[in-house]
PDB file of C-alpha atoms and ligand atoms in Angstrom:
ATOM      1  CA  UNK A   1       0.000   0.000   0.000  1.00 51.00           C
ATOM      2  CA  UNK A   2       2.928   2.367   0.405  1.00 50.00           C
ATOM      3  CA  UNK A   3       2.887   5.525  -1.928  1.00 61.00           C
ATOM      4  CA  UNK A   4      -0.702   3.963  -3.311  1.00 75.00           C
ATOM      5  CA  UNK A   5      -3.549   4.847  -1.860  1.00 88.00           C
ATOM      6  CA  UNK A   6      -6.686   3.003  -0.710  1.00 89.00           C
ATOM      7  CA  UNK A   7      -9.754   2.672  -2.583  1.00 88.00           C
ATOM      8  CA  UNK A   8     -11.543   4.000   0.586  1.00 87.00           C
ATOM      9  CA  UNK A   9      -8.570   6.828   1.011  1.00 91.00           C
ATOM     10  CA  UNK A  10      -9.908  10.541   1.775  1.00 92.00           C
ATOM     11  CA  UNK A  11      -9.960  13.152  -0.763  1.00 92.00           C
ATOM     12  CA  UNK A  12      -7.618  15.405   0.621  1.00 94.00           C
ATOM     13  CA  UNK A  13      -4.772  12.442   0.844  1.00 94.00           C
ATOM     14  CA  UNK A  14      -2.144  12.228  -1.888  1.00 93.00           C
ATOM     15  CA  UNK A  15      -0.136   8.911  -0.764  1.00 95.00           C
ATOM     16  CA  UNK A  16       0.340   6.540   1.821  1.00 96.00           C
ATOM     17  CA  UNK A  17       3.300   7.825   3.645  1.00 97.00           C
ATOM     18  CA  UNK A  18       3.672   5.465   6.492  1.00 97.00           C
ATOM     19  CA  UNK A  19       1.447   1.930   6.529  1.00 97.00           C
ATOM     20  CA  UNK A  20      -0.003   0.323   9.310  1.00 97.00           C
ATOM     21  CA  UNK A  21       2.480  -2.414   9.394  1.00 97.00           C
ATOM     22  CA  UNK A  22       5.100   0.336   9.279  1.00 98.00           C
ATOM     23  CA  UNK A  23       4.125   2.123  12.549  1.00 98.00           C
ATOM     24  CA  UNK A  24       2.641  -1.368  14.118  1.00 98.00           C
ATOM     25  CA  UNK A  25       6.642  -2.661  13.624  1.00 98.00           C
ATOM     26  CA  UNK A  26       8.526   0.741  14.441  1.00 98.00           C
ATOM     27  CA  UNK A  27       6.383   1.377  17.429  1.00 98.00           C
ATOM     28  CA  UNK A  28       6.842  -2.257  19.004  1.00 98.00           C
ATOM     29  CA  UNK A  29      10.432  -1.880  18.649  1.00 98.00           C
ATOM     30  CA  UNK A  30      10.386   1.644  20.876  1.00 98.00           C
ATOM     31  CA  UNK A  31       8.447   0.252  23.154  1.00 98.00           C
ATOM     32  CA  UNK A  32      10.989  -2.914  23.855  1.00 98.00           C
ATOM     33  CA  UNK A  33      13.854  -0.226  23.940  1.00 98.00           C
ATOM     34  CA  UNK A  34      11.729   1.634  26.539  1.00 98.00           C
ATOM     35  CA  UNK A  35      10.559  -1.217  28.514  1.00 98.00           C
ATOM     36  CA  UNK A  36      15.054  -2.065  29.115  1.00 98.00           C
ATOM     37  CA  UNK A  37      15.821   1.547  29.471  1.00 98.00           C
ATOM     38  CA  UNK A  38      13.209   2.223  32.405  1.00 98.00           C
ATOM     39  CA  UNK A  39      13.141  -1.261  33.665  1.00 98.00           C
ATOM     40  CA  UNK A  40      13.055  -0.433  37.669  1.00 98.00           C
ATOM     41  CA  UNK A  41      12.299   3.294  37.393  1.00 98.00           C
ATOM     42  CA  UNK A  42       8.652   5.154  38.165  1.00 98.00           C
ATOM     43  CA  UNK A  43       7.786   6.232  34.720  1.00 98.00           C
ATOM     44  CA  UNK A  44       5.180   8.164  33.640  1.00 98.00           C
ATOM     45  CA  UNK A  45       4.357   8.591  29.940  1.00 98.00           C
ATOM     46  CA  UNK A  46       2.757  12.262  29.353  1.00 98.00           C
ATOM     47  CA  UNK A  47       0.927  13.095  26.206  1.00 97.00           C
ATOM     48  CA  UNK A  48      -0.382  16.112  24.741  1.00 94.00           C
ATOM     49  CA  UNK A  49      -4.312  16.009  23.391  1.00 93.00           C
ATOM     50  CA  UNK A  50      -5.382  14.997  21.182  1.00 91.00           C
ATOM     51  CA  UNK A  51      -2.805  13.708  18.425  1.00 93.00           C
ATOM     52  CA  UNK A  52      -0.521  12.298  20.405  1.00 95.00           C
ATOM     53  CA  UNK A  53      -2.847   9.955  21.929  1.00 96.00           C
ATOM     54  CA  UNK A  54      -3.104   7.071  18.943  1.00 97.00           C
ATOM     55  CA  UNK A  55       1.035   6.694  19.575  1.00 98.00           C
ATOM     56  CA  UNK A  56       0.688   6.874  23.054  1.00 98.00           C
ATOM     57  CA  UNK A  57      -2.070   3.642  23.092  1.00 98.00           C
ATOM     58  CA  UNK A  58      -0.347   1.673  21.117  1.00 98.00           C
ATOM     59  CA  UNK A  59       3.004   2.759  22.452  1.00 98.00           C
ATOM     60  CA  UNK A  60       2.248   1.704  26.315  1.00 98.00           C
ATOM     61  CA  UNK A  61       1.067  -1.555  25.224  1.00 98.00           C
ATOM     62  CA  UNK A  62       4.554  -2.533  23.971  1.00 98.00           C
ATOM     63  CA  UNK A  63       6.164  -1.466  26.982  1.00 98.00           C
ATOM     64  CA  UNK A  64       6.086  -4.152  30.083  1.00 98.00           C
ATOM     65  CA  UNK A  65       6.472  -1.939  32.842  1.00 98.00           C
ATOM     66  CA  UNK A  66       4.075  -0.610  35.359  1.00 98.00           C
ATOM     67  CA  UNK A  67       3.970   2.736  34.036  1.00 98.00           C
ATOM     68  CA  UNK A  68       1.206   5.815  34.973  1.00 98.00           C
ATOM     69  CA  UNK A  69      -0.113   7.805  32.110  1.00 98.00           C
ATOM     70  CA  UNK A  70      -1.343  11.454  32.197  1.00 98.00           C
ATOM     71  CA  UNK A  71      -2.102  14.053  29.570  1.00 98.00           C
ATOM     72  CA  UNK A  72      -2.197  18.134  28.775  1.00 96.00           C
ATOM     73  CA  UNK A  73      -3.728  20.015  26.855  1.00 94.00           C
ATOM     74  CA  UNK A  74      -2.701  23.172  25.318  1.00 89.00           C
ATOM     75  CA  UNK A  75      -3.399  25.941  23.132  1.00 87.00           C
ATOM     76  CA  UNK A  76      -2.072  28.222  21.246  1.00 79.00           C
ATOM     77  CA  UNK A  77      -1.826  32.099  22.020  1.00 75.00           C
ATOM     78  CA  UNK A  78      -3.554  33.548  18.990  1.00 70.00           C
ATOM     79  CA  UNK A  79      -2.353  37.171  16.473  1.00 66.00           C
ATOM     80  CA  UNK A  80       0.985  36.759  18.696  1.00 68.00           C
ATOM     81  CA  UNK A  81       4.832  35.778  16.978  1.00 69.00           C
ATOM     82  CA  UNK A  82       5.090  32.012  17.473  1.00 73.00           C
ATOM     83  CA  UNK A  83       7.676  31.736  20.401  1.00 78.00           C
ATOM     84  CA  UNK A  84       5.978  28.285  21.156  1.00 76.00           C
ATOM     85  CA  UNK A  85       4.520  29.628  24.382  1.00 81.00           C
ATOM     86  CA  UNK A  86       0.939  28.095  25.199  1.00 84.00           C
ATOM     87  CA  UNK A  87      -1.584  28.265  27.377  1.00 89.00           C
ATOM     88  CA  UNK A  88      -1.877  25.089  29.482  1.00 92.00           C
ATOM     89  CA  UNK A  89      -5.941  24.092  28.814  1.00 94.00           C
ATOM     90  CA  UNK A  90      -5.507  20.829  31.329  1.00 96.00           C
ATOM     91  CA  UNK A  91      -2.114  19.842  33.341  1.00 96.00           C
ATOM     92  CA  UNK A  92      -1.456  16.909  34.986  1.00 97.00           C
ATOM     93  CA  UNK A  93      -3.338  15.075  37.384  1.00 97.00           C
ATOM     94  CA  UNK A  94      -0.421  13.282  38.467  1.00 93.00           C
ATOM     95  CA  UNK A  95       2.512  14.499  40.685  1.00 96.00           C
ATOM     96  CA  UNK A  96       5.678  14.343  38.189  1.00 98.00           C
ATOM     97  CA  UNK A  97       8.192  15.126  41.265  1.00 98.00           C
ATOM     98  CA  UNK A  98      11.203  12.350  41.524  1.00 98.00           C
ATOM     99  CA  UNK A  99       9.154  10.528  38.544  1.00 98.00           C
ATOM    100  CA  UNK A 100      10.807   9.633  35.153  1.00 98.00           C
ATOM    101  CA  UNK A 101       9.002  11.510  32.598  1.00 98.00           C
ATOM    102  CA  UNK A 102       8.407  10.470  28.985  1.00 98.00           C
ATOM    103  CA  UNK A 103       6.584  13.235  26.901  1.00 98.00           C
ATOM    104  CA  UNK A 104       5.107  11.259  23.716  1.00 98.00           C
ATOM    105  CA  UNK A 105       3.859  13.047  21.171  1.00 97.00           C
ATOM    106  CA  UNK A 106       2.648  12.345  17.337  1.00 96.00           C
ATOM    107  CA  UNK A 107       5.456  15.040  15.476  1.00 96.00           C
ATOM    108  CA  UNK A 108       7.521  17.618  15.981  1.00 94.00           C
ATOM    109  CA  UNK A 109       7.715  20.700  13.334  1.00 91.00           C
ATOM    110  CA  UNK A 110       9.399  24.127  14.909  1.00 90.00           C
ATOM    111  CA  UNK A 111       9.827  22.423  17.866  1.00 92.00           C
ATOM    112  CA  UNK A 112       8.868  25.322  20.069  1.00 90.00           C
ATOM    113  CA  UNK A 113       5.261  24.319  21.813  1.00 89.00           C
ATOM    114  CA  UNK A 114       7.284  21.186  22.899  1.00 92.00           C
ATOM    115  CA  UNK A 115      10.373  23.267  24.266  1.00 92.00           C
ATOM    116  CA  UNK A 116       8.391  25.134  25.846  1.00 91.00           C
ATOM    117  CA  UNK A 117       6.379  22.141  27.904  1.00 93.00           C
ATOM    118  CA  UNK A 118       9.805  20.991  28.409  1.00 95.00           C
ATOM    119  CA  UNK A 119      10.583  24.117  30.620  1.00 94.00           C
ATOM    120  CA  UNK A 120       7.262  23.946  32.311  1.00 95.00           C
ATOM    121  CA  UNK A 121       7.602  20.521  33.184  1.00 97.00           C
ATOM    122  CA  UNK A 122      11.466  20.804  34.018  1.00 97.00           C
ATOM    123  CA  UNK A 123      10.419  22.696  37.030  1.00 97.00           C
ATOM    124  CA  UNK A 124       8.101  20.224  38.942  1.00 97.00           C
ATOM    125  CA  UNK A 125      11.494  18.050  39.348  1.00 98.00           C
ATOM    126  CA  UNK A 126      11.189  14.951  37.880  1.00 98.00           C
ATOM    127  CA  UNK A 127      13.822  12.358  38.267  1.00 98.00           C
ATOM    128  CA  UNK A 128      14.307  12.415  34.116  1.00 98.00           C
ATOM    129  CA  UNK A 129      12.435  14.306  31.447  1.00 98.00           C
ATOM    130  CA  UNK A 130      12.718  12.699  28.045  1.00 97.00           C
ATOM    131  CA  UNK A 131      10.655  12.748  24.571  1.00 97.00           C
ATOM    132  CA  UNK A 132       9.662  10.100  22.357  1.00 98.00           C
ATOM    133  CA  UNK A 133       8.172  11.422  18.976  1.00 97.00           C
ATOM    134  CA  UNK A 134       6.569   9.730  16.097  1.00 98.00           C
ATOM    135  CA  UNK A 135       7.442  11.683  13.473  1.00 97.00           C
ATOM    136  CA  UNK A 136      10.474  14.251  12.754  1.00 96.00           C
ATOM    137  CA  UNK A 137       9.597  17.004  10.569  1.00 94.00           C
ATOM    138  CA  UNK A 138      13.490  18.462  11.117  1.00 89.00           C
ATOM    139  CA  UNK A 139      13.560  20.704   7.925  1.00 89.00           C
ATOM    140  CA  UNK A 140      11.650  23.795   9.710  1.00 87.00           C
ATOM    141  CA  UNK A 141      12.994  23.020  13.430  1.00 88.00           C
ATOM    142  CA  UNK A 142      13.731  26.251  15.204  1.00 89.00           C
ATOM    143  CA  UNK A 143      14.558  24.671  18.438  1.00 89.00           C
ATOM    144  CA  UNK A 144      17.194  21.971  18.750  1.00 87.00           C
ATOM    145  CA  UNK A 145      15.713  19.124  21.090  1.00 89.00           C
ATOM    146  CA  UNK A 146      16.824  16.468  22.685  1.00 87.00           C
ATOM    147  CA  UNK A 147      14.823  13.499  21.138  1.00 95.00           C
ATOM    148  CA  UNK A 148      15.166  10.226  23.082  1.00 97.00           C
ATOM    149  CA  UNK A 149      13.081   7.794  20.719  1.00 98.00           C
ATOM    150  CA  UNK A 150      12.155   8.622  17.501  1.00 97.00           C
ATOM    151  CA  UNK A 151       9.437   6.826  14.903  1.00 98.00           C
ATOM    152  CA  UNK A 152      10.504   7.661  11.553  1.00 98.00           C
ATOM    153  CA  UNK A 153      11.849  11.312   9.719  1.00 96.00           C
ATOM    154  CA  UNK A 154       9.805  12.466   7.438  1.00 96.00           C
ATOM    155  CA  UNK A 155       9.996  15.300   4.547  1.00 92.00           C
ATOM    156  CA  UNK A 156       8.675  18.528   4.621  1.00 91.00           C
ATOM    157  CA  UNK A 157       4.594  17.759   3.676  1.00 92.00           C
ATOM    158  CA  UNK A 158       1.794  17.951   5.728  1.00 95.00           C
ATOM    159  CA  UNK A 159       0.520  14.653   6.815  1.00 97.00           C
ATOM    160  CA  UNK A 160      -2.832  13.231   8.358  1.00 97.00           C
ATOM    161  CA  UNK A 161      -3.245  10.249  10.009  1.00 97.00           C
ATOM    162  CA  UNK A 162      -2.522   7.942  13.153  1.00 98.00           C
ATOM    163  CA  UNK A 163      -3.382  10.394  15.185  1.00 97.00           C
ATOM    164  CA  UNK A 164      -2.926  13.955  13.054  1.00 97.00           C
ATOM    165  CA  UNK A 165      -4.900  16.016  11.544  1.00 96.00           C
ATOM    166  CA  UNK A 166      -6.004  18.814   9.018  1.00 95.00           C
ATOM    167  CA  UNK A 167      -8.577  21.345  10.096  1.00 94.00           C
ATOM    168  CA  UNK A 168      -9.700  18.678  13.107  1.00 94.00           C
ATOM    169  CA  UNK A 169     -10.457  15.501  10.473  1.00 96.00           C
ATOM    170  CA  UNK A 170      -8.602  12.406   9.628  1.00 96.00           C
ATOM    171  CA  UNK A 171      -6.898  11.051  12.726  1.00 97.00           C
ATOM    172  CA  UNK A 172      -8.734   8.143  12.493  1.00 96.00           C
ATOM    173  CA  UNK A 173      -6.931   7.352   9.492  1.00 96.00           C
ATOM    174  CA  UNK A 174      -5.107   3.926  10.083  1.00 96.00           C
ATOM    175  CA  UNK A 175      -1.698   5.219   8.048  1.00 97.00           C
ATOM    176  CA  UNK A 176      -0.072   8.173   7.736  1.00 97.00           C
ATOM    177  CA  UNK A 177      -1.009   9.802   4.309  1.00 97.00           C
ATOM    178  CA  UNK A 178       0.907  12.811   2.970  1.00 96.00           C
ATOM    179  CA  UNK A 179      -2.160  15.844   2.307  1.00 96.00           C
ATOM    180  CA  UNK A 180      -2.486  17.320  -1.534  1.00 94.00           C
ATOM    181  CA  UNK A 181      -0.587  20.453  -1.513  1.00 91.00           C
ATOM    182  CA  UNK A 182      -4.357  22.371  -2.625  1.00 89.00           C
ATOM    183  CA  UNK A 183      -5.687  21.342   0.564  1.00 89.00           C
ATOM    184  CA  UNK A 184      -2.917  22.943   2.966  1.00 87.00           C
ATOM    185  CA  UNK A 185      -2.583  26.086   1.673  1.00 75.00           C
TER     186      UNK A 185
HETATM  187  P1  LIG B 201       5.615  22.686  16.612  1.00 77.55           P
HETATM  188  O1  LIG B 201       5.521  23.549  17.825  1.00 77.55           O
HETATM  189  O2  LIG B 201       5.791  23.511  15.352  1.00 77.55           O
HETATM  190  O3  LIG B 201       6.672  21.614  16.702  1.00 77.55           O
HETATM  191  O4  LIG B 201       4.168  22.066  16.463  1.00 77.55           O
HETATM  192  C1  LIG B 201       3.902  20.734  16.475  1.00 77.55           C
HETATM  193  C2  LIG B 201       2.400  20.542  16.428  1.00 77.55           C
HETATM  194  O5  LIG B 201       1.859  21.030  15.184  1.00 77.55           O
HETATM  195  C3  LIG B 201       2.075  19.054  16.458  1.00 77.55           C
HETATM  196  O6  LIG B 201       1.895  18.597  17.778  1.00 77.55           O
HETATM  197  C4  LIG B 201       0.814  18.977  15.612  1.00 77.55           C
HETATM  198  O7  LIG B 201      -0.319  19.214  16.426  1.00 77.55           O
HETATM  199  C5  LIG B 201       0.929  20.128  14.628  1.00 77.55           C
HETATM  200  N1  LIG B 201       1.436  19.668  13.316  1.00 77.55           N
HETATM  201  C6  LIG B 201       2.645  19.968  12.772  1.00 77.55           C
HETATM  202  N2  LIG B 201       2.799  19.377  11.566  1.00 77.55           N
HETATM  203  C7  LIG B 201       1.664  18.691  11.333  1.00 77.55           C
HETATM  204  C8  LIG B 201       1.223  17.842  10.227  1.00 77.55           C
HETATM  205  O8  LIG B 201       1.917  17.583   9.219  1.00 77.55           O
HETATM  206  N3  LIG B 201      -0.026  17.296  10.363  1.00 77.55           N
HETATM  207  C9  LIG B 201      -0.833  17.524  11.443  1.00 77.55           C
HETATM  208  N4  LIG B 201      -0.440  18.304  12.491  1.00 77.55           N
HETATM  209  C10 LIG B 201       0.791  18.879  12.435  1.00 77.55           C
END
């Protein structure tokens, strides 16, 4: 199915970027390198809503540790110069001190709304604060993070899919597709 499409594929897709047997295989294998890295340590996966969360379910259940999950939700300061600064819409319910912290999230563009949750979460002194990303949009970074685990590096298109989406539509999509340049603009 890669760079095809599927008879049932949405208009707005242009071709199958990622299949499900690609992410199925990629995630699995971050989740066994997780499961020997924090083997013994009180970790706590943290995702931002709402893409994020399709990784993030199928991400915990390849890792076989007795981990806590707990999710944000942010958004965006509006008419202002992107500095990646956000307003937090939920925080955590759980207390991150001491705690090895895993922020997963579906991709990372500029970088900044994650270096900025970075800080924020920095300060509530957890015992380790690292990020496991999907996907690795690295052409229009601004920031330079530190990127623990990382799915697959992809080009510079807009994508939909697993978890992402244009104008609120298509994370349900079971593959990542890339979106017909019309449609972004
Ligand atoms: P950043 O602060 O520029 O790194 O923003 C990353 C956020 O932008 C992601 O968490 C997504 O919500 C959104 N985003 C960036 N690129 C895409 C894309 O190709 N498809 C869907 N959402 C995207």
């Amino acid at each position: 199915m890669s760079g095809g499409l599927p008879a049932d594929a949405p208009a707005v897709a242009d071709a199958v970027l990622l299949t499900e047997e690609q992410l199925r295989a990629r995630v699995a294998e971050i989740g066994r390198r997780i499961t020997t890295d924090y083997a013994g340590r009180d970790l706590v996966l943290v995702t931002v809503l709402r893409g994020g969360v399709f990784f993030l379910a199928d991400l915990c259940r390849s890792i076989d540790l007795p981990l806590r999950l707990d999710f944000m939700a942010v958004s965006a300061y509006e008419h202002e110069a992107p500095t990646g600064a956000v307003r937090i819409t939920k925080d955590l319910d759980e207390d991150i001190e001491g705690a090895s912290v895993l922020i997963v999230e579906d991709i990372i563009d500029t970088g900044l709304t994650l270096n900025y949750l970075l800080g924020v979460l920095r300060q509530r002194g957890p015992a380790s604060l690292e990020v496991a990303i999907l996907l690795d949009r690295d052409v229009r970074r601004i920031v330079d993070l530190p990127i623990a685990y990382r799915g697959f590096s992809i080009k510079d298109r807009y994508v939909v899919g697993y978890g992402l989406d244009i104008r609120g539509r298509y994370r349900n999509l079971r593959y990542v597709a890339t979106v017909r340049d019309e449609v972004v603009g």
